[in-house]
PDB file of N, CA and C and ligand atoms in Angstrom:
ATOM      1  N   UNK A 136      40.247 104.486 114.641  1.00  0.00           N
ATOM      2  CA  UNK A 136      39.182 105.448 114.466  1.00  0.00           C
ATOM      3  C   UNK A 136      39.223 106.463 115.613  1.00  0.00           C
ATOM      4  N   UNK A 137      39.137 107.585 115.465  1.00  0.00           N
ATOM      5  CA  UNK A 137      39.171 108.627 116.342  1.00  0.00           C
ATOM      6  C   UNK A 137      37.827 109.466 116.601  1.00  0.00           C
ATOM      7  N   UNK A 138      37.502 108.711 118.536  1.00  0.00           N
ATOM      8  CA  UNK A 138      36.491 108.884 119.059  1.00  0.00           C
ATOM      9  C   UNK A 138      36.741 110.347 119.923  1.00  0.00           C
ATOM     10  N   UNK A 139      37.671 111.382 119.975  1.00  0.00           N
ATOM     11  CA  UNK A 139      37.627 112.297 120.178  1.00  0.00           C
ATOM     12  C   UNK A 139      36.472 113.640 119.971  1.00  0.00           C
ATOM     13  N   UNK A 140      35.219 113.394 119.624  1.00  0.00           N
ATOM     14  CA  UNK A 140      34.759 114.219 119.505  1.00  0.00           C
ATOM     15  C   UNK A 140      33.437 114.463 120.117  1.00  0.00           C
ATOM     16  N   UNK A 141      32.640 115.514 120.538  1.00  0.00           N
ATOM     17  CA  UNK A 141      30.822 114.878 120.998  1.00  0.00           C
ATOM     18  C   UNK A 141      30.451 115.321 119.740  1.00  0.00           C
ATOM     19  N   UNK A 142      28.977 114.936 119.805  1.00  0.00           N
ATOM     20  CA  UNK A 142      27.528 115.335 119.086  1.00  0.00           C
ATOM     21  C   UNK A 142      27.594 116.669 119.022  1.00  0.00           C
ATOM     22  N   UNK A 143      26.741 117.084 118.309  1.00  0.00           N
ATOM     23  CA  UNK A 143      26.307 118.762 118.384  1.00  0.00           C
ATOM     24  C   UNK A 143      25.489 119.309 118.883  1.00  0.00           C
ATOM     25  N   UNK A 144      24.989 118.597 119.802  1.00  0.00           N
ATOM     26  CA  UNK A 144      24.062 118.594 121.306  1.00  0.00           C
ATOM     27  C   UNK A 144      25.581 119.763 122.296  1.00  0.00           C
ATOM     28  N   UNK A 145      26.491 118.773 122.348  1.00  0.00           N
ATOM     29  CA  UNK A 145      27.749 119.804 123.014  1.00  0.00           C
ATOM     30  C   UNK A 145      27.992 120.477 123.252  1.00  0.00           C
ATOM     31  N   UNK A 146      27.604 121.223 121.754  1.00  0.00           N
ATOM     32  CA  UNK A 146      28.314 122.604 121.423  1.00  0.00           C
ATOM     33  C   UNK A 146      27.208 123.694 121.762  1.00  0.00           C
ATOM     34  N   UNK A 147      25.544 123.370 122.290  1.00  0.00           N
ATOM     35  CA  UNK A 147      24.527 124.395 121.917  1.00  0.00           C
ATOM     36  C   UNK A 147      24.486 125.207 122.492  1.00  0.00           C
ATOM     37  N   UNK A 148      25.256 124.938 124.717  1.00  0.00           N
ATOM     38  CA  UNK A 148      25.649 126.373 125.242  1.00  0.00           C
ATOM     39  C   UNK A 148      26.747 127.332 124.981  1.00  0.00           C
ATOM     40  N   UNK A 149      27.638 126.994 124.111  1.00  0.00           N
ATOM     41  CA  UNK A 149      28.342 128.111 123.750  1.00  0.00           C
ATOM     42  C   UNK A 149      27.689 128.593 122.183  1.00  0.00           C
ATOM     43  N   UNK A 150      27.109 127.786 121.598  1.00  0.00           N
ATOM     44  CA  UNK A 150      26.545 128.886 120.366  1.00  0.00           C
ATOM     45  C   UNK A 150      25.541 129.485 120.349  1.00  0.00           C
ATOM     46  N   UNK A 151      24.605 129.232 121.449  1.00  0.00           N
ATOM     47  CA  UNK A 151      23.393 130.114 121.910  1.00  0.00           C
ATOM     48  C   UNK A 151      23.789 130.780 122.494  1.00  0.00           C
ATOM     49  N   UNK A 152      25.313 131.483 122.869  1.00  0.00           N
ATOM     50  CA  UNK A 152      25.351 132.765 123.264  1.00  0.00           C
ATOM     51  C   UNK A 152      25.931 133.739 122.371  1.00  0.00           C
ATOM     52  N   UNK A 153      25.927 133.056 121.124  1.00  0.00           N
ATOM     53  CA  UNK A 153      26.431 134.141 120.113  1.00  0.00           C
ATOM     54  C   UNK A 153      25.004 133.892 118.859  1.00  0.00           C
ATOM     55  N   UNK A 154      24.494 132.818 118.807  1.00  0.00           N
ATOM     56  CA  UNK A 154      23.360 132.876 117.719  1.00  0.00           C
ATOM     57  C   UNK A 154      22.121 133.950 118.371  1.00  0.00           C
ATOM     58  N   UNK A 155      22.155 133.461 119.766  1.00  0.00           N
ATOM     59  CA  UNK A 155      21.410 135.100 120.546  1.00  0.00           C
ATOM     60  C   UNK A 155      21.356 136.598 120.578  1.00  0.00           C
ATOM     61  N   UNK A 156      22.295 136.438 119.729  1.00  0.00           N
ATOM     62  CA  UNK A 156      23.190 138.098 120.053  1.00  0.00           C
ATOM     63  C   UNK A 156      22.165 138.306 118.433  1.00  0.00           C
ATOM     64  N   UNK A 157      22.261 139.855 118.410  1.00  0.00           N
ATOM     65  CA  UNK A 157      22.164 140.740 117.337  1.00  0.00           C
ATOM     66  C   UNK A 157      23.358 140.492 116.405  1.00  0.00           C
ATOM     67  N   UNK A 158      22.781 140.095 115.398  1.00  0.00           N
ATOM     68  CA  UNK A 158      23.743 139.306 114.109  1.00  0.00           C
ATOM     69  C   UNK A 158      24.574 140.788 113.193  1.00  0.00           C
ATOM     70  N   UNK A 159      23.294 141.915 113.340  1.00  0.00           N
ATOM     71  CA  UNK A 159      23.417 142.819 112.421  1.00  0.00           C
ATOM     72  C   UNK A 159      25.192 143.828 113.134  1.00  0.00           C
ATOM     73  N   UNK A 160      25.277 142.945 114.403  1.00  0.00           N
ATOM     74  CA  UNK A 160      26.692 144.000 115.334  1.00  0.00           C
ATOM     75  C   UNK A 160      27.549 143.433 114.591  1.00  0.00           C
ATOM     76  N   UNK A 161      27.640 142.577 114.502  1.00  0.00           N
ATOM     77  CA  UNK A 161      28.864 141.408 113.911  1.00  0.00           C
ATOM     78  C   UNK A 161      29.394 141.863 112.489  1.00  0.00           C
ATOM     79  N   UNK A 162      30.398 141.486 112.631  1.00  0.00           N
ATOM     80  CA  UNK A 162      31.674 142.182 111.128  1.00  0.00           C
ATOM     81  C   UNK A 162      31.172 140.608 110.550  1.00  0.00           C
ATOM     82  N   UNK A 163      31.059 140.593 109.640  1.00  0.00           N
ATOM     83  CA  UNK A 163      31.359 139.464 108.454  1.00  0.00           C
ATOM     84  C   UNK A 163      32.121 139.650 107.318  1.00  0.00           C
ATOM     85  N   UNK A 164      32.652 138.142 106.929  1.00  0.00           N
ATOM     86  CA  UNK A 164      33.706 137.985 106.019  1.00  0.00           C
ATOM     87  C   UNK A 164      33.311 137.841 105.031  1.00  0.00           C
ATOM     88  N   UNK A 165      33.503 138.202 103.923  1.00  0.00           N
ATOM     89  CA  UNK A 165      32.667 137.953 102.824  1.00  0.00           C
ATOM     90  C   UNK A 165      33.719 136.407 102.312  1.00  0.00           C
ATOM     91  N   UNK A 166      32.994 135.227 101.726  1.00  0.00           N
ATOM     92  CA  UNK A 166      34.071 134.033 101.455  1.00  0.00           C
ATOM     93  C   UNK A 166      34.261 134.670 100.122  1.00  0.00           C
ATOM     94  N   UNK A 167      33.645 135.174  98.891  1.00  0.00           N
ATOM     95  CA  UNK A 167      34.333 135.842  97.943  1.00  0.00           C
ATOM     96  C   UNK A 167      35.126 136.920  97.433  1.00  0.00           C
ATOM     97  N   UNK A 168      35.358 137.945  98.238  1.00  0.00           N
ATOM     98  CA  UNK A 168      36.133 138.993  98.051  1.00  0.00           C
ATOM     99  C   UNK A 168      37.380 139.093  99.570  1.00  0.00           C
ATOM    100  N   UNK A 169      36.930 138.523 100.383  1.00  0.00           N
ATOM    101  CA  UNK A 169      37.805 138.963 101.790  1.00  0.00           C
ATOM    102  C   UNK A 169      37.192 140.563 102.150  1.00  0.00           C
ATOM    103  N   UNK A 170      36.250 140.886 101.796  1.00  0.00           N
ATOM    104  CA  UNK A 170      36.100 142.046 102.752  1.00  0.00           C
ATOM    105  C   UNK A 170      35.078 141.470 104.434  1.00  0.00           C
ATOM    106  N   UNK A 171      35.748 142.423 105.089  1.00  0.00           N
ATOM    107  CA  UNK A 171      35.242 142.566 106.059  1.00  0.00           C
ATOM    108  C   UNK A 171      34.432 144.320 106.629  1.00  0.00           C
ATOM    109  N   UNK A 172      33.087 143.656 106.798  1.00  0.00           N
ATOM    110  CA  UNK A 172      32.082 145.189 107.526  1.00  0.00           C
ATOM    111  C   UNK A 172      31.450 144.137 108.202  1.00  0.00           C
ATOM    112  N   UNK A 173      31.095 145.514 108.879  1.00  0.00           N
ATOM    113  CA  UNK A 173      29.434 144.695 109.705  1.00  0.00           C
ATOM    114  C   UNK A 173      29.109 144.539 109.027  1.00  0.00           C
ATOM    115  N   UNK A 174      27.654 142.976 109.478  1.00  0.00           N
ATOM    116  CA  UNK A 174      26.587 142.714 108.982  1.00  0.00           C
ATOM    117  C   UNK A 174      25.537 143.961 108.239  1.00  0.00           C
ATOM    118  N   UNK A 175      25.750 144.432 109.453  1.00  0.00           N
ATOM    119  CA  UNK A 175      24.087 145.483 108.760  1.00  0.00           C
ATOM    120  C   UNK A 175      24.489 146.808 107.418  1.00  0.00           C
ATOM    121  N   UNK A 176      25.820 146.531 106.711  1.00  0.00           N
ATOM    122  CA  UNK A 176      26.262 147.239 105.763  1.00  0.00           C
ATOM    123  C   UNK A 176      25.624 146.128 104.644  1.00  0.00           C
ATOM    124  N   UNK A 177      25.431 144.993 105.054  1.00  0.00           N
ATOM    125  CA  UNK A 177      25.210 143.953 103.689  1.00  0.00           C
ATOM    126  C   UNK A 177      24.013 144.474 103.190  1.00  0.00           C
ATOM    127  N   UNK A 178      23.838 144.264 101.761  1.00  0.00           N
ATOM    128  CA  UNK A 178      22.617 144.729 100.892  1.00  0.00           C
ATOM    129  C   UNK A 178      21.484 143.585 100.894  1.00  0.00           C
ATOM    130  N   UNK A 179      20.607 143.904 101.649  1.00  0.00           N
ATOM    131  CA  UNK A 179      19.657 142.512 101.752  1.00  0.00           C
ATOM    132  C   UNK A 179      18.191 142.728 101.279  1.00  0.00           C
ATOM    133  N   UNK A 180      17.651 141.363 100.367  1.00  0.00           N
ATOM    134  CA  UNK A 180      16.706 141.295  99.957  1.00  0.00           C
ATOM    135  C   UNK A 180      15.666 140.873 100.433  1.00  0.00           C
ATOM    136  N   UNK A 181      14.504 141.165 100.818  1.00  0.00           N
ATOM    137  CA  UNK A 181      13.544 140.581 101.429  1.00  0.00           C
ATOM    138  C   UNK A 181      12.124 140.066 100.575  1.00  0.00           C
ATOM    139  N   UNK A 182      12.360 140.137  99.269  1.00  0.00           N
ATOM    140  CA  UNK A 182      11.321 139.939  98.258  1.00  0.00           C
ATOM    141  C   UNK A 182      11.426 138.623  97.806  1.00  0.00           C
ATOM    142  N   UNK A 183      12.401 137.984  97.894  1.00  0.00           N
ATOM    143  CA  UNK A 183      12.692 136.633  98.349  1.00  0.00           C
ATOM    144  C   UNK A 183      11.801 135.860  98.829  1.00  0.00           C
ATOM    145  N   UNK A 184      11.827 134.447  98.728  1.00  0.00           N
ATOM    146  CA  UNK A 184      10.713 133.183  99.765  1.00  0.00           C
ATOM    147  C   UNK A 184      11.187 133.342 100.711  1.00  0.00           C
ATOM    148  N   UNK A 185      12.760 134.012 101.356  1.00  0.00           N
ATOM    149  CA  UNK A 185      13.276 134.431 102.686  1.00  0.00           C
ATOM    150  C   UNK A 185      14.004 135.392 102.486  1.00  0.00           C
ATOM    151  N   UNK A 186      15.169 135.701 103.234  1.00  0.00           N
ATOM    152  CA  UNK A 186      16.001 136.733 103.513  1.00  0.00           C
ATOM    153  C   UNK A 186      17.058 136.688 102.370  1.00  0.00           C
ATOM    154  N   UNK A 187      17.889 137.396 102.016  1.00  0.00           N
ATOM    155  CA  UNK A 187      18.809 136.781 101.098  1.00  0.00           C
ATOM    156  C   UNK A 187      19.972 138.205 101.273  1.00  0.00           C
ATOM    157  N   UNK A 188      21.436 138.013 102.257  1.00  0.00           N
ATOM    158  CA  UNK A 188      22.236 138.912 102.435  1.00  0.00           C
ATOM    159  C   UNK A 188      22.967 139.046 101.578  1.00  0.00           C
ATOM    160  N   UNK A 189      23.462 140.047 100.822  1.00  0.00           N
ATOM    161  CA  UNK A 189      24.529 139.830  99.819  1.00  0.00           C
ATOM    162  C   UNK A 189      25.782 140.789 100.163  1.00  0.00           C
ATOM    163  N   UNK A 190      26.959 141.248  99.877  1.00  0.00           N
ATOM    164  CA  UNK A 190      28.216 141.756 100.087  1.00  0.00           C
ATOM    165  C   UNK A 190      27.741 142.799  99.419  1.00  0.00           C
ATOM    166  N   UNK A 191      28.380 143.973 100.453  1.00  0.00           N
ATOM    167  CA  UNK A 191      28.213 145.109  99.986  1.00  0.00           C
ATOM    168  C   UNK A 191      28.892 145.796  99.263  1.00  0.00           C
ATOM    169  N   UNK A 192      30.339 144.849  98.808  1.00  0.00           N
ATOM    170  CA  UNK A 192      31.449 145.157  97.623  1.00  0.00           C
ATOM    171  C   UNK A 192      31.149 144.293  96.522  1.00  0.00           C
ATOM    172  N   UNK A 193      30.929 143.464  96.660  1.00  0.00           N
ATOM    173  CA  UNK A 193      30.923 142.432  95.315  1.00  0.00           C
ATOM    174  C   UNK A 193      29.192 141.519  95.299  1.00  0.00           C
ATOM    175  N   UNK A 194      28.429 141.719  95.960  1.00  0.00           N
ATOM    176  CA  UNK A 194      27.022 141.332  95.977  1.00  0.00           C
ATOM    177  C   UNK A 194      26.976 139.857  95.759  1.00  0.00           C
ATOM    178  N   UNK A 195      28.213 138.954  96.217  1.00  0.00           N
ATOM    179  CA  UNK A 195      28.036 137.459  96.906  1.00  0.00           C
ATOM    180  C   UNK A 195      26.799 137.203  98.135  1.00  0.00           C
ATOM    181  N   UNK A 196      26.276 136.373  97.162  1.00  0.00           N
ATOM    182  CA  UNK A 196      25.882 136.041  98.693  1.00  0.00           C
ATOM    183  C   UNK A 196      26.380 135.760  99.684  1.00  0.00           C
ATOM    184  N   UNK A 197      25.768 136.423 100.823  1.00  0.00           N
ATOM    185  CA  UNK A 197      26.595 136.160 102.259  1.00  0.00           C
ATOM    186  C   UNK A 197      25.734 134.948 103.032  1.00  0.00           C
ATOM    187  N   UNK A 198      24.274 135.415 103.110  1.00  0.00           N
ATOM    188  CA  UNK A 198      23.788 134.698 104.019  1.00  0.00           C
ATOM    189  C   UNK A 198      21.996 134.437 103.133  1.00  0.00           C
ATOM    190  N   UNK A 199      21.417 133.313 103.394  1.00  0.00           N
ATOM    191  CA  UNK A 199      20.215 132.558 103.190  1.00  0.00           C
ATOM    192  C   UNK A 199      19.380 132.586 104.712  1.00  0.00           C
ATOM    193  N   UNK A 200      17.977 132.590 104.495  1.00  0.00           N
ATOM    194  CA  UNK A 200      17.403 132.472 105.661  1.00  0.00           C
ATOM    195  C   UNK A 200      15.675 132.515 105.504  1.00  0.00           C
ATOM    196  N   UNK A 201      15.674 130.843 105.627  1.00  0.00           N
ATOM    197  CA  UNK A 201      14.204 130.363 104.560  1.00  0.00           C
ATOM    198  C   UNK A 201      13.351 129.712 105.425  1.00  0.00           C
ATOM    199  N   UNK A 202      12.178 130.088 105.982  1.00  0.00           N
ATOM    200  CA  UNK A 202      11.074 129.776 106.472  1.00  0.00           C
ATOM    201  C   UNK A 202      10.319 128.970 105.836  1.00  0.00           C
ATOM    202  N   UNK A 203      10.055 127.561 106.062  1.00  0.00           N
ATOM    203  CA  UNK A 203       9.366 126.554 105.285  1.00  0.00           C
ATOM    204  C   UNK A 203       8.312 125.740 106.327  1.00  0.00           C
ATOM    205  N   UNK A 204       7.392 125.921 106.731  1.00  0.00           N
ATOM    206  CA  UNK A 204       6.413 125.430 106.847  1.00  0.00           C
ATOM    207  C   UNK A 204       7.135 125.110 108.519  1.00  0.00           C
ATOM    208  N   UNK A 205       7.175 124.140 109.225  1.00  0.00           N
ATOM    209  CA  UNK A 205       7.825 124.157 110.766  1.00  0.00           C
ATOM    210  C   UNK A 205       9.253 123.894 110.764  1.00  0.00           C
ATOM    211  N   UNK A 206      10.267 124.634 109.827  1.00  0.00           N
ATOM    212  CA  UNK A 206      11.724 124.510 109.638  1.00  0.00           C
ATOM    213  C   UNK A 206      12.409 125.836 109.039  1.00  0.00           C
ATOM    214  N   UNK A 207      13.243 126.131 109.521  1.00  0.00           N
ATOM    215  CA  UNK A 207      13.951 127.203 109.140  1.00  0.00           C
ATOM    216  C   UNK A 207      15.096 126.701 108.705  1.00  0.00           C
ATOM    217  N   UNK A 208      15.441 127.503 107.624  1.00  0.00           N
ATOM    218  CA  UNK A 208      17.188 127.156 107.054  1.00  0.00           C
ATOM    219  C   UNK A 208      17.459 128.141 106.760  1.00  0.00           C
ATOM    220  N   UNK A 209      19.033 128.222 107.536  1.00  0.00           N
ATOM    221  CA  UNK A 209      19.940 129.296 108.184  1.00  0.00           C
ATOM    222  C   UNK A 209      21.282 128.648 107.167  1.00  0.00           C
ATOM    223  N   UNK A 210      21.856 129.508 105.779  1.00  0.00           N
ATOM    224  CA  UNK A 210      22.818 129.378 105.060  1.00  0.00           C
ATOM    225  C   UNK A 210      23.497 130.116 105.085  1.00  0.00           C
ATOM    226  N   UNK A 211      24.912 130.093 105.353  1.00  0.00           N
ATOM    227  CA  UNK A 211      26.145 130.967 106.339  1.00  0.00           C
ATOM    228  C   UNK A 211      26.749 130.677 105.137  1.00  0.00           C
ATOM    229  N   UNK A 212      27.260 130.108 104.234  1.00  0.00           N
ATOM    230  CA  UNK A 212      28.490 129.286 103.292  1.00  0.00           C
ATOM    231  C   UNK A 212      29.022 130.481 102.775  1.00  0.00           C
ATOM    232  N   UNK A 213      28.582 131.558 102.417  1.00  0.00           N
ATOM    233  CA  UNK A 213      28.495 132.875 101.691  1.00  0.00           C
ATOM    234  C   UNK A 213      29.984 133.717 102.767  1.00  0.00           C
ATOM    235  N   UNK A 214      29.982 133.512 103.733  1.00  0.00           N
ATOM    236  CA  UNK A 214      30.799 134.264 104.600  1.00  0.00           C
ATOM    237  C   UNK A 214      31.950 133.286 105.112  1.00  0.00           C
ATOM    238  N   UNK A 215      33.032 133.990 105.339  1.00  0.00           N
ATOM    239  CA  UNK A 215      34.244 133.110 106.013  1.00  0.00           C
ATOM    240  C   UNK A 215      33.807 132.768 107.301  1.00  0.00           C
ATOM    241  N   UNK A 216      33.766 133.588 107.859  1.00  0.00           N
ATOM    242  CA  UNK A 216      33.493 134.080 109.698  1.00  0.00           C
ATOM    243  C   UNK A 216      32.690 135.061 109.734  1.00  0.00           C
ATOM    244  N   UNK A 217      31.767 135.188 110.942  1.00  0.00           N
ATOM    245  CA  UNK A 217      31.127 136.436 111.425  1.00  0.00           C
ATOM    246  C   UNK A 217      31.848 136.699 112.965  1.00  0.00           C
ATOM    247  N   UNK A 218      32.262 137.991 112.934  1.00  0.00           N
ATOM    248  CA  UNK A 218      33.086 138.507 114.182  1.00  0.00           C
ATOM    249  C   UNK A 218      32.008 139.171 115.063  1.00  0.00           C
ATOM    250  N   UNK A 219      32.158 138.645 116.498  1.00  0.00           N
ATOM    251  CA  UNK A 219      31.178 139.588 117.054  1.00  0.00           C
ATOM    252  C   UNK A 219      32.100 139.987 118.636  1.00  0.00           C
ATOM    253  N   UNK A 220      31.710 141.159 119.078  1.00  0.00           N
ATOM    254  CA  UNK A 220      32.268 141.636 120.371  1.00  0.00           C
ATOM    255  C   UNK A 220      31.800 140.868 121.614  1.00  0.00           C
ATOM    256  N   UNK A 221      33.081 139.856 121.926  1.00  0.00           N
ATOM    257  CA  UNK A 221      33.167 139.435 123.064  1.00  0.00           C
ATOM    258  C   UNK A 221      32.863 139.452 124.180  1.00  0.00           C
ATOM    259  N   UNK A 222      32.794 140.729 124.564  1.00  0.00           N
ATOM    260  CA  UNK A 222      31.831 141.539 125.907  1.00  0.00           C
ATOM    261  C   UNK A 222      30.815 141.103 125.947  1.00  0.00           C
ATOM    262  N   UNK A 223      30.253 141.262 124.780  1.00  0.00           N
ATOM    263  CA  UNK A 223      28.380 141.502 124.505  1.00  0.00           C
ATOM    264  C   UNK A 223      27.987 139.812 124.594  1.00  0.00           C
ATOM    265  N   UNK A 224      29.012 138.735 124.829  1.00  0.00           N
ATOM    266  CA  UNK A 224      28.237 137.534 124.736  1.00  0.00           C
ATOM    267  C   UNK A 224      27.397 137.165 125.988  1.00  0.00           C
ATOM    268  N   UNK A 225      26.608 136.712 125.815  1.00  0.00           N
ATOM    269  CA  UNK A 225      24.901 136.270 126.667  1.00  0.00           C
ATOM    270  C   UNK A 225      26.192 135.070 127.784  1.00  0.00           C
ATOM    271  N   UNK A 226      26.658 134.932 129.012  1.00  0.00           N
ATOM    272  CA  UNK A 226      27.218 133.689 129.653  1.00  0.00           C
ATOM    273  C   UNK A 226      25.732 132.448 129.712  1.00  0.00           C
ATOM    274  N   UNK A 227      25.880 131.202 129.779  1.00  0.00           N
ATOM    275  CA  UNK A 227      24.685 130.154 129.909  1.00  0.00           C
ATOM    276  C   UNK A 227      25.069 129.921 131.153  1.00  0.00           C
TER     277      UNK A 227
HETATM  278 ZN1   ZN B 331      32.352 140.309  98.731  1.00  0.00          ZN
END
């Protein structure tokens, strides 16, 4: 069995310096077409029970983002990767 790995406690100072950042700078991948733009080109709905990002070539969803009572759910599955400029990351 391969104990190579930590918890996801581990990982929270390097992704709180990119979940910190302004999401809308960031290029995203769309997982259904392969295009790549920034975020803030995506066509997004807000009439929704939350947020709802969709591709601004093919109107996949990209991204989910649902406020439920003391829980938020943050759904990425829609995108390959989100690219963001390296410079701009927050150091912990
Ligand atoms: Zn697309």
């Amino acid at each position: 069995m391969n104990h190579d790995y930590l918890d996801g406690n581990a990982a929270a100072g390097e992704l709180s310096s990119i979940l910190a950042m302004d999401v809308t700078t960031a290029q995203s991948q769309c997982a259904n077409c392969g295009a790549t733009k920034h975020f803030a080109e995506a066509h997004v709905y807000m009439q929704a029970p939350g947020v709802v990002a969709r591709c601004a070539v093919c109107e996949h969803v990209l991204l989910r983002f649902v406020k439920a009572r003391q829980r938020a759910f943050l759904d990425l599955r829609g995108m390959t990767c989100l690219i963001f400029d390296a410079s701009q990351l927050q150091e912990c």
